[in-house]
Coordinates of N, CA, C and O in Angstrom, one line a residue:
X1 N 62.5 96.3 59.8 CA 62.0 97.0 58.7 C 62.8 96.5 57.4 O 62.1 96.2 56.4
X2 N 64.4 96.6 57.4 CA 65.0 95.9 56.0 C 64.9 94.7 55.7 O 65.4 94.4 54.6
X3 N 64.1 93.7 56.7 CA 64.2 92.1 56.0 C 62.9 92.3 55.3 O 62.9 92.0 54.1
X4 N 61.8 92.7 55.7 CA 60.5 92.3 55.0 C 60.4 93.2 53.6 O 59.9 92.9 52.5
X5 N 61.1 94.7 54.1 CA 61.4 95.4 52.6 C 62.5 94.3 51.4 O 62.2 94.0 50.3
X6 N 63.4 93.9 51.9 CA 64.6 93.3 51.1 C 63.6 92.8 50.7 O 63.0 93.2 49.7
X7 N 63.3 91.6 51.5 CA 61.8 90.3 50.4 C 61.1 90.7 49.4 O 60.9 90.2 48.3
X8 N 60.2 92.1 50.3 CA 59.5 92.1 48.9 C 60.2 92.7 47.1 O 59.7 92.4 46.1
X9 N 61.1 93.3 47.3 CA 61.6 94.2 46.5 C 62.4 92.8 46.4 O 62.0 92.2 45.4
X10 N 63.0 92.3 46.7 CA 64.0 90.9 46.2 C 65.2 91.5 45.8 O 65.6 91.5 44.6
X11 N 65.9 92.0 47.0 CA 67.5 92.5 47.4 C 67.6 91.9 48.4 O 66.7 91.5 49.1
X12 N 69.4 91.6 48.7 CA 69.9 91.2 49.4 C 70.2 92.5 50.5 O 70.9 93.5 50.2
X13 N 69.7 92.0 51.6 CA 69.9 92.8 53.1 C 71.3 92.3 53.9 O 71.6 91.1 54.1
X14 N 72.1 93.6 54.2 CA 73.2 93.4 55.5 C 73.1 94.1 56.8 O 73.8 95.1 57.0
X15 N 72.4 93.6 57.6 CA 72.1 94.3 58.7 C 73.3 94.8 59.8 O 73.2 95.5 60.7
X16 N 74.5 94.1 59.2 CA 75.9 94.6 59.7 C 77.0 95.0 59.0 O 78.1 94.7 59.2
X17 N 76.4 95.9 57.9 CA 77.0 96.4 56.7 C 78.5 97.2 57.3 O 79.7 97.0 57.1
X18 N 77.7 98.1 58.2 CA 78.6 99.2 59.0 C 79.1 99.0 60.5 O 78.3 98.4 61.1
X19 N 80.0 99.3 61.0 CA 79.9 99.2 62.6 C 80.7 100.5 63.0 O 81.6 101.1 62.5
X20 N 79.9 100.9 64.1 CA 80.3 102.1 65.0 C 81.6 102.0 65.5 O 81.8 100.8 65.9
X21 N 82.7 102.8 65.5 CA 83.9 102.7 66.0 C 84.7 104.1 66.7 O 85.7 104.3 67.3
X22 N 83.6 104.7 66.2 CA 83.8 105.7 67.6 C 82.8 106.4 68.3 O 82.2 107.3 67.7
X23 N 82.6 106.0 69.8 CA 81.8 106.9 70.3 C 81.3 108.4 70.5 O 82.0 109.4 70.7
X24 N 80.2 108.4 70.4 CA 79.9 109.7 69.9 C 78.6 110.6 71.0 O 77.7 109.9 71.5
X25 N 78.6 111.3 71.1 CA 77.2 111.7 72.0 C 75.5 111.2 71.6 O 75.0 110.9 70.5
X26 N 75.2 111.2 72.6 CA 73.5 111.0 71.5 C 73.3 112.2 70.6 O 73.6 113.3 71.0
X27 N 72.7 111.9 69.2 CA 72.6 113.0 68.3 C 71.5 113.8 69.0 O 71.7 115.0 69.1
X28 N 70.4 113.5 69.4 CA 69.0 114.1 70.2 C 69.3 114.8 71.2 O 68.5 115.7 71.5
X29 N 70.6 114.7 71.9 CA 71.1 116.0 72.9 C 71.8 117.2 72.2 O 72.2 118.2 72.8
X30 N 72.0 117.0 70.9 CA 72.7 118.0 69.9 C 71.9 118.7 69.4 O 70.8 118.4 69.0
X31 N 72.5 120.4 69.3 CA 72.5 121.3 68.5 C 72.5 120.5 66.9 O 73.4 119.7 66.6
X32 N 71.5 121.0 66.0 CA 71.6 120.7 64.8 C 72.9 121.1 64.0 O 73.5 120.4 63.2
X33 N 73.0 122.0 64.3 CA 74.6 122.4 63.5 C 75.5 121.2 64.1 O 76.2 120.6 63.2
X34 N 75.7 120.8 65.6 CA 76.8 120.1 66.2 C 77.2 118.9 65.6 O 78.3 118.6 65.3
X35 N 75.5 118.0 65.1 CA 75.2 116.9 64.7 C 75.9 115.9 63.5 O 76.0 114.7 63.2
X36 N 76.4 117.1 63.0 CA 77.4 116.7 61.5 C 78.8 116.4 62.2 O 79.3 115.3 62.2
X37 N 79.5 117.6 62.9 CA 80.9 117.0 63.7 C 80.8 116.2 64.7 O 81.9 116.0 65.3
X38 N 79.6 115.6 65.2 CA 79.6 114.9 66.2 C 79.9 113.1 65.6 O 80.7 112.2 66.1
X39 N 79.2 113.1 64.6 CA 79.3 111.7 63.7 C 79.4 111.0 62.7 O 78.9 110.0 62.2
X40 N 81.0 112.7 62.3 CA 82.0 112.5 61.2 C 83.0 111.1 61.6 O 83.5 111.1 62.7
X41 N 83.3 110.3 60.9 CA 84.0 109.2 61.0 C 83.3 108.5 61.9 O 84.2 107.7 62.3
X42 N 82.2 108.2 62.7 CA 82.3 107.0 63.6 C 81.5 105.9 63.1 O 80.8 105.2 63.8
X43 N 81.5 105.8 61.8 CA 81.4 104.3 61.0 C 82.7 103.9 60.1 O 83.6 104.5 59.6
X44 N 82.3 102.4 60.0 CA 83.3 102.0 59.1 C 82.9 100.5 59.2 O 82.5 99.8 60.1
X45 N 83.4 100.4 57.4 CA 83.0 98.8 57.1 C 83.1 97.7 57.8 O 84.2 97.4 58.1
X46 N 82.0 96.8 58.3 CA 82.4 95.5 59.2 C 83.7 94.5 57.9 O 83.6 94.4 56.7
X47 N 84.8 94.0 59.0 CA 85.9 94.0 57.8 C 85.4 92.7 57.2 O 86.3 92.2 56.6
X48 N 84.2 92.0 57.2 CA 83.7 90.7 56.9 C 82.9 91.4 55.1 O 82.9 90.5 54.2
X49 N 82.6 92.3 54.9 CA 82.5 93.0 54.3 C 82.4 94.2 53.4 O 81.6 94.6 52.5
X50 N 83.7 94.6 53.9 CA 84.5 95.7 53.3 C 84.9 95.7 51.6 O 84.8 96.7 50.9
X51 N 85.2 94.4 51.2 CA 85.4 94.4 50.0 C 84.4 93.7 49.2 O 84.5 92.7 48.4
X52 N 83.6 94.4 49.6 CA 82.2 93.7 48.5 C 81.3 95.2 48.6 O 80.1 95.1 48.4
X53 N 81.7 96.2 48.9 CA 81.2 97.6 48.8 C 81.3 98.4 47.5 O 80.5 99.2 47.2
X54 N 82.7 98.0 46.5 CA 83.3 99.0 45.9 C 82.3 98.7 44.6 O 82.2 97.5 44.2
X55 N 81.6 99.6 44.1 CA 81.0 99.3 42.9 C 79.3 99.3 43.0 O 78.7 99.5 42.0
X56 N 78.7 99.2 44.2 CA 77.5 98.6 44.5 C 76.9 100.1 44.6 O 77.4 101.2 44.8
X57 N 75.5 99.8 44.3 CA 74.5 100.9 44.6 C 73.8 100.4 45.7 O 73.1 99.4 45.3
X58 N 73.7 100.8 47.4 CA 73.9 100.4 48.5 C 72.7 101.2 48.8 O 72.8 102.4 48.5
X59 N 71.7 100.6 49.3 CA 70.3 101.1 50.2 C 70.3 101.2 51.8 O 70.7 100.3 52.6
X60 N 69.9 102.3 52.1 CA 70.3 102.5 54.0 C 68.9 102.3 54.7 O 68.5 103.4 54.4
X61 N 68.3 102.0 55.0 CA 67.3 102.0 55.7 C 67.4 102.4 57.3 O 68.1 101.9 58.1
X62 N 66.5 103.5 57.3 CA 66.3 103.8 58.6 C 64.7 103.8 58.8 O 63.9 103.7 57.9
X63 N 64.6 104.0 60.3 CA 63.2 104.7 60.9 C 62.5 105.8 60.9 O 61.4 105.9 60.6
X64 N 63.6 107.0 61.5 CA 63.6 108.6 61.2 C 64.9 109.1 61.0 O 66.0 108.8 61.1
X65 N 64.1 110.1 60.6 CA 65.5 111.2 59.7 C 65.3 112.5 60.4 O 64.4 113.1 59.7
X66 N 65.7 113.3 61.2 CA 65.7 114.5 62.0 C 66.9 115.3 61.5 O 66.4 116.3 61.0
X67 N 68.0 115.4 61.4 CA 68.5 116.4 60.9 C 69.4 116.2 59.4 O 69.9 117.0 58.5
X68 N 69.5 114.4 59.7 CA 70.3 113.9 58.0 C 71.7 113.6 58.5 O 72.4 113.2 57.6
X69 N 72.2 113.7 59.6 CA 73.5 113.8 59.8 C 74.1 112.2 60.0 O 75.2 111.7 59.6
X70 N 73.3 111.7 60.4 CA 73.8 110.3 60.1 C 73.7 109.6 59.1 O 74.4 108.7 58.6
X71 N 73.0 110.2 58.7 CA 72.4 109.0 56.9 C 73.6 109.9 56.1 O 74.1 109.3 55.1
X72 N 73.8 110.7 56.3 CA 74.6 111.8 55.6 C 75.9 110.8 55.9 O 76.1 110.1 54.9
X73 N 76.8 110.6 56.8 CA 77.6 110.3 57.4 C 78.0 108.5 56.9 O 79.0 108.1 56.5
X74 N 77.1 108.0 57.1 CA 76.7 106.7 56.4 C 76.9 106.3 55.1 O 77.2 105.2 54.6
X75 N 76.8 107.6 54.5 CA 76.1 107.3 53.0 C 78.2 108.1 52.6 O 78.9 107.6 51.7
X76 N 78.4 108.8 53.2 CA 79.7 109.2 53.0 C 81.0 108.5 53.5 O 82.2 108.8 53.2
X77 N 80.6 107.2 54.5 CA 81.4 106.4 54.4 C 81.3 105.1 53.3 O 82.2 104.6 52.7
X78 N 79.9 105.0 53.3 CA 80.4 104.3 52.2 C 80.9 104.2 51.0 O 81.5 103.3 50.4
X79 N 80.6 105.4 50.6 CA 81.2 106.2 49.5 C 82.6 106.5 49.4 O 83.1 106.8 48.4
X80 N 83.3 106.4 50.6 CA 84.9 106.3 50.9 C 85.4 105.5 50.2 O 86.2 105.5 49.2
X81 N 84.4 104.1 51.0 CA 85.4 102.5 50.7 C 84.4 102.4 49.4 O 83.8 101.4 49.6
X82 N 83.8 102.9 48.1 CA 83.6 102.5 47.1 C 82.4 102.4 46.8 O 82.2 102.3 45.6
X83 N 81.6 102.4 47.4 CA 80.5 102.3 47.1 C 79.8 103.4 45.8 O 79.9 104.6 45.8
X84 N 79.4 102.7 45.1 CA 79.5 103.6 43.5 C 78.0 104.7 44.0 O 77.7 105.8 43.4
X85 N 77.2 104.2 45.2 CA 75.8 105.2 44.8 C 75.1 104.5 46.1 O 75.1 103.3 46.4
X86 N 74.4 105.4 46.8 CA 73.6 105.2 48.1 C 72.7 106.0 48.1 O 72.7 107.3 47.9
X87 N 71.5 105.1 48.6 CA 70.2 105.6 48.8 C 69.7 105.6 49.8 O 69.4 104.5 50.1
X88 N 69.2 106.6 51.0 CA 68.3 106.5 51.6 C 67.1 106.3 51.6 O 66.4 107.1 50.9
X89 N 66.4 105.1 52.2 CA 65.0 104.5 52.3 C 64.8 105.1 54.2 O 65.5 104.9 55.2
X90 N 63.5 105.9 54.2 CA 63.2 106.6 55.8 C 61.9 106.5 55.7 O 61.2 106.8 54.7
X91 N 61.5 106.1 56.8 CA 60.2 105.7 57.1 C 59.2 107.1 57.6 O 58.1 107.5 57.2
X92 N 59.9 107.7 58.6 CA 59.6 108.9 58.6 C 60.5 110.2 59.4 O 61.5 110.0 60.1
X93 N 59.9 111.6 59.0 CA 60.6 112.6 59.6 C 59.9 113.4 61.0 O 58.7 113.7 61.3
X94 N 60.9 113.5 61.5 CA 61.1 114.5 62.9 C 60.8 115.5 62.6 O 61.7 115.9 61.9
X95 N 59.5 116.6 62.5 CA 59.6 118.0 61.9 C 60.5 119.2 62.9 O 61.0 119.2 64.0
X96 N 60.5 120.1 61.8 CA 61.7 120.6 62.6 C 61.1 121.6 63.5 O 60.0 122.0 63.3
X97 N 61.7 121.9 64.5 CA 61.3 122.7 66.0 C 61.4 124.4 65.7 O 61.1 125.2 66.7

């Protein structure tokens, strides 16, 4: 989904912007409340580009979005290491149960 978006919009795509570093449960066996402490901290910058984050307004692309807890989580790590501004791009939502 991010290379044919990057092209047409004519941004540069990192498909290994972030990497998982701590295991976490599947979010889809989680209580919605759980979902936020389940996958606090288990990202962080691939260290190949860690310092090319601080300053950038940074696009996330996902597939679906069901409770926000990861794009949430995503968007607040990058915002750690610098990232001046992040956007969620979601293709579609999970309604809620």
């Amino acid at each position: 989904m991010c290379k044919p978006l990057a092209k047409i919009i004519k941004l540069p795509y990192q498909a290994r912007l972030l990497m998982r570093v701590r295991d976490t449960q599947q979010q889809t066996q989680l209580h919605p409340n759980q979902r936020h402490k389940n996958i606090k901290y288990a990202f962080s910058p691939n260290e190949r580009y860690e310092d090319k984050i601080r300053g950038l307004h940074i696009g996330v692309v996902d597939d679906v979005i069901t409770t926000g807890a990861t794009l949430h989580e995503v968007a607040a790590c990058l915002k750690r290491h610098g990232a001046a501004r992040v956007t969620n791009y979601v293709f579609a939502r999970t309604p809620p149960h």
